[in-house]
Tab-separated table of C-alpha atoms in Angstrom:
chain	number	residue	atom	x	y	z
A	1	MET	CA	22.021	-0.268	17.760
A	2	PRO	CA	22.881	-3.715	18.908
A	3	GLY	CA	20.382	-4.903	21.659
A	4	ARG	CA	18.132	-2.018	21.381
A	5	LEU	CA	14.262	-2.920	21.024
A	6	MET	CA	12.213	-1.355	18.510
A	7	ALA	CA	8.497	-1.097	18.469
A	8	PRO	CA	6.555	-0.858	15.652
A	9	VAL	CA	5.143	2.906	14.851
A	10	ALA	CA	2.686	1.717	12.166
A	11	ARG	CA	0.608	-0.998	10.756
A	12	LEU	CA	0.594	-1.985	7.085
A	13	VAL	CA	-2.566	-4.119	5.915
A	14	VAL	CA	-2.184	-5.941	2.895
A	15	VAL	CA	-4.942	-7.221	0.979
A	16	ALA	CA	-3.730	-8.441	-2.213
A	17	GLY	CA	-5.549	-10.234	-5.160
A	18	ARG	CA	-4.584	-13.680	-6.707
A	19	ALA	CA	-1.928	-12.591	-8.894
A	20	ALA	CA	0.018	-11.383	-5.561
A	21	GLY	CA	0.090	-14.647	-4.154
A	22	GLU	CA	-1.305	-14.818	-0.557
A	23	GLY	CA	0.631	-17.572	0.834
A	24	ALA	CA	2.641	-17.824	3.946
A	25	GLY	CA	6.023	-17.213	2.351
A	26	ALA	CA	4.703	-13.932	0.735
A	27	ALA	CA	3.505	-12.917	4.083
A	28	ASP	CA	6.656	-13.514	5.825
A	29	SER	CA	8.705	-11.525	3.239
A	30	TRP	CA	6.338	-8.394	3.998
A	31	ARG	CA	6.741	-9.019	7.993
A	32	ARG	CA	10.582	-9.483	7.587
A	33	ALA	CA	11.400	-6.496	5.134
A	34	LEU	CA	9.306	-4.173	6.957
A	35	ALA	CA	10.327	-4.728	10.729
A	36	PRO	CA	10.888	-3.438	13.264
A	37	GLU	CA	9.093	-0.061	12.163
A	38	VAL	CA	6.162	-1.675	10.544
A	39	THR	CA	3.842	-4.316	11.571
A	40	VAL	CA	1.936	-6.239	8.966
A	41	GLY	CA	-1.433	-7.816	8.962
A	42	ARG	CA	-3.327	-9.194	6.056
A	43	GLY	CA	-6.871	-9.282	4.593
A	44	PRO	CA	-9.581	-6.765	4.356
A	45	GLY	CA	-10.675	-7.255	8.025
A	46	GLY	CA	-7.166	-5.724	9.235
A	47	LEU	CA	-8.068	-2.099	8.685
A	48	ALA	CA	-10.242	-2.572	12.184
A	49	GLY	CA	-7.102	-3.866	13.972
A	50	PRO	CA	-7.024	-5.582	17.456
A	51	PRO	CA	-8.868	-3.863	20.331
A	52	GLY	CA	-6.511	-1.108	21.832
A	53	ASP	CA	-4.118	-1.038	19.018
A	54	ALA	CA	-3.634	2.745	18.433
A	55	LEU	CA	-0.868	2.373	15.734
A	56	PRO	CA	-1.951	4.144	12.487
A	57	ARG	CA	-3.238	1.827	9.680
A	58	ALA	CA	-1.961	2.121	6.034
A	59	LEU	CA	-3.375	0.102	3.338
A	60	PHE	CA	-1.373	-1.785	0.825
A	61	THR	CA	-3.659	-3.266	-2.067
A	62	THR	CA	-3.980	-4.687	-5.653
A	63	GLY	CA	-5.330	-7.087	-7.794
A	64	ASP	CA	-8.699	-7.976	-8.281
A	65	ARG	CA	-10.326	-6.600	-5.600
A	66	VAL	CA	-9.299	-3.287	-5.611
A	67	GLY	CA	-12.390	-1.445	-6.078
A	68	ALA	CA	-14.024	-3.312	-3.286
A	69	VAL	CA	-11.030	-2.833	-0.682
A	70	LEU	CA	-11.172	0.938	-1.359
A	71	ALA	CA	-14.719	1.107	-1.066
A	72	GLY	CA	-14.316	-0.532	2.528
A	73	ALA	CA	-11.567	1.718	3.334
A	74	LEU	CA	-14.110	4.546	2.831
A	75	ARG	CA	-16.215	2.947	5.760
A	76	ALA	CA	-13.239	2.054	7.756
A	77	ASP	CA	-13.369	3.597	11.501
A	78	PRO	CA	-10.704	4.779	11.741
A	79	PRO	CA	-9.897	5.169	8.197
A	80	PRO	CA	-6.375	4.135	6.595
A	81	SER	CA	-3.762	6.757	7.302
A	82	HIS	CA	-2.364	6.263	3.698
A	83	VAL	CA	-3.253	4.200	0.754
A	84	LEU	CA	-0.431	2.630	-1.485
A	85	LEU	CA	-2.066	1.049	-4.333
A	86	TRP	CA	-0.112	-1.369	-6.923
A	87	ALA	CA	-1.548	-0.535	-10.241
A	88	GLY	CA	0.497	-3.046	-12.000
A	89	ASP	CA	-1.110	-2.835	-15.533
A	90	ARG	CA	-4.425	-1.847	-14.284
A	91	GLU	CA	-6.463	1.594	-15.246
A	92	PRO	CA	-8.320	3.096	-12.724
A	93	GLU	CA	-12.062	3.260	-14.394
A	94	GLU	CA	-13.554	0.159	-12.704
A	95	ASP	CA	-11.883	0.621	-9.668
A	96	CYS	CA	-12.586	4.510	-9.300
A	97	ALA	CA	-16.121	3.693	-9.830
A	98	ALA	CA	-16.260	1.576	-6.784
A	99	VAL	CA	-15.438	4.589	-4.508
A	100	ALA	CA	-17.586	7.057	-6.593
A	101	ALA	CA	-19.705	7.837	-3.520
A	102	GLY	CA	-16.814	9.323	-1.869
A	103	ARG	CA	-13.227	10.317	-1.800
A	104	LEU	CA	-10.528	9.186	0.725
A	105	SER	CA	-8.923	11.792	2.621
A	106	CYS	CA	-5.724	10.166	3.281
A	107	PRO	CA	-2.616	10.403	0.932
A	108	VAL	CA	-2.544	7.647	-1.917
A	109	THR	CA	0.765	6.525	-3.336
A	110	VAL	CA	0.092	4.627	-7.007
A	111	LEU	CA	3.127	2.215	-7.624
A	112	VAL	CA	3.515	1.356	-11.140
A	113	PRO	CA	6.392	-1.112	-12.383
A	114	MET	CA	8.582	0.830	-14.804
A	115	ALA	CA	7.878	-1.644	-17.774
A	116	ALA	CA	3.794	-1.200	-17.477
A	117	HIS	CA	3.948	1.393	-20.231
A	118	ALA	CA	-0.066	1.549	-20.047
A	119	ALA	CA	-0.247	1.916	-16.567
A	120	ARG	CA	2.588	4.675	-16.325
A	121	ALA	CA	0.640	6.532	-18.715
A	122	ALA	CA	-2.551	6.223	-16.789
A	123	ALA	CA	-1.191	6.472	-13.386
A	124	HIS	CA	-2.448	10.326	-12.955
A	125	ARG	CA	-6.092	9.105	-13.405
A	126	TRP	CA	-5.792	7.225	-10.147
A	127	ARG	CA	-5.707	10.858	-8.619
A	128	GLY	CA	-9.595	11.136	-8.118
A	129	LEU	CA	-9.389	8.563	-5.362
A	130	THR	CA	-7.985	11.101	-2.732
A	131	ASP	CA	-8.617	14.791	-1.724
A	132	GLY	CA	-5.350	14.379	-0.064
A	133	PRO	CA	-1.830	14.319	-1.391
A	134	PHE	CA	-1.398	11.958	-4.154
A	135	THR	CA	2.037	10.492	-5.627
A	136	VAL	CA	3.027	8.095	-8.540
A	137	ARG	CA	6.129	5.927	-7.629
A	138	LEU	CA	8.001	4.290	-10.322
A	139	LEU	CA	9.130	0.503	-9.203
A	140	PRO	CA	12.431	-0.604	-10.390
A	141	PRO	CA	12.791	-3.470	-12.844
A	142	GLY	CA	12.971	-6.893	-10.980
A	143	CYS	CA	11.195	-5.128	-7.896
A	144	PRO	CA	9.329	-8.279	-6.448
A	145	LEU	CA	5.822	-6.301	-5.212
A	146	PRO	CA	3.025	-7.196	-4.833
A	147	ALA	CA	4.150	-11.084	-4.393
A	148	ALA	CA	6.781	-10.019	-1.827
A	149	CYS	CA	8.557	-7.305	-0.213
A	150	ASP	CA	12.413	-6.967	-0.576
A	151	ALA	CA	14.864	-4.597	0.858
A	152	VAL	CA	14.363	-2.047	-2.024
A	153	SER	CA	10.362	-2.396	-1.490
A	154	ALA	CA	10.468	-1.835	2.016
A	155	ARG	CA	12.447	1.394	1.864
A	156	LEU	CA	10.099	2.891	-0.722
A	157	ILE	CA	7.052	1.701	1.236
A	158	LYS	CA	8.652	3.117	4.815
A	159	GLU	CA	9.614	6.703	2.663
A	160	GLU	CA	5.750	6.770	1.627
A	161	LEU	CA	4.500	6.221	5.145
A	162	GLN	CA	7.290	8.405	6.443
A	163	VAL	CA	8.508	6.052	8.990
A	164	TRP	CA	12.209	6.017	9.028
A	165	PRO	CA	14.334	3.059	9.662
A	166	ALA	CA	16.463	2.979	12.765
């Protein structure tokens, strides 16, 4: 509705590796694409959130820091409400070992590019990360994730977070 003010209902913390591009342009595309329902923070410290912020915090992670980020998510207070993991062409062995001390209890969604054949074949092996619901989503060709977020990516993320556009 025109003139209607929407407040965010969730916070997505994006912790991306070097390959994902961590510049201001990438951050802006995430903020624009997910607004107004989802606010976006960046960096591993974002799970803590600002004081008094009661928004549920989901985590989007990828790249060369997946294992460390997931281990940090296990220690977060409160823990993430959902983890979205961009698998790219990675397999889970080295990353799952980093969280072997415990499992996440929140839903985990593994995002796999349709063209990443090895990652598609190995996607089910990420299941060991959580005791909660587990989903694999195939990303269409040309999807800009993780470097940027477009309307198609935003719709997919909002579906997984169960945040419906106004």
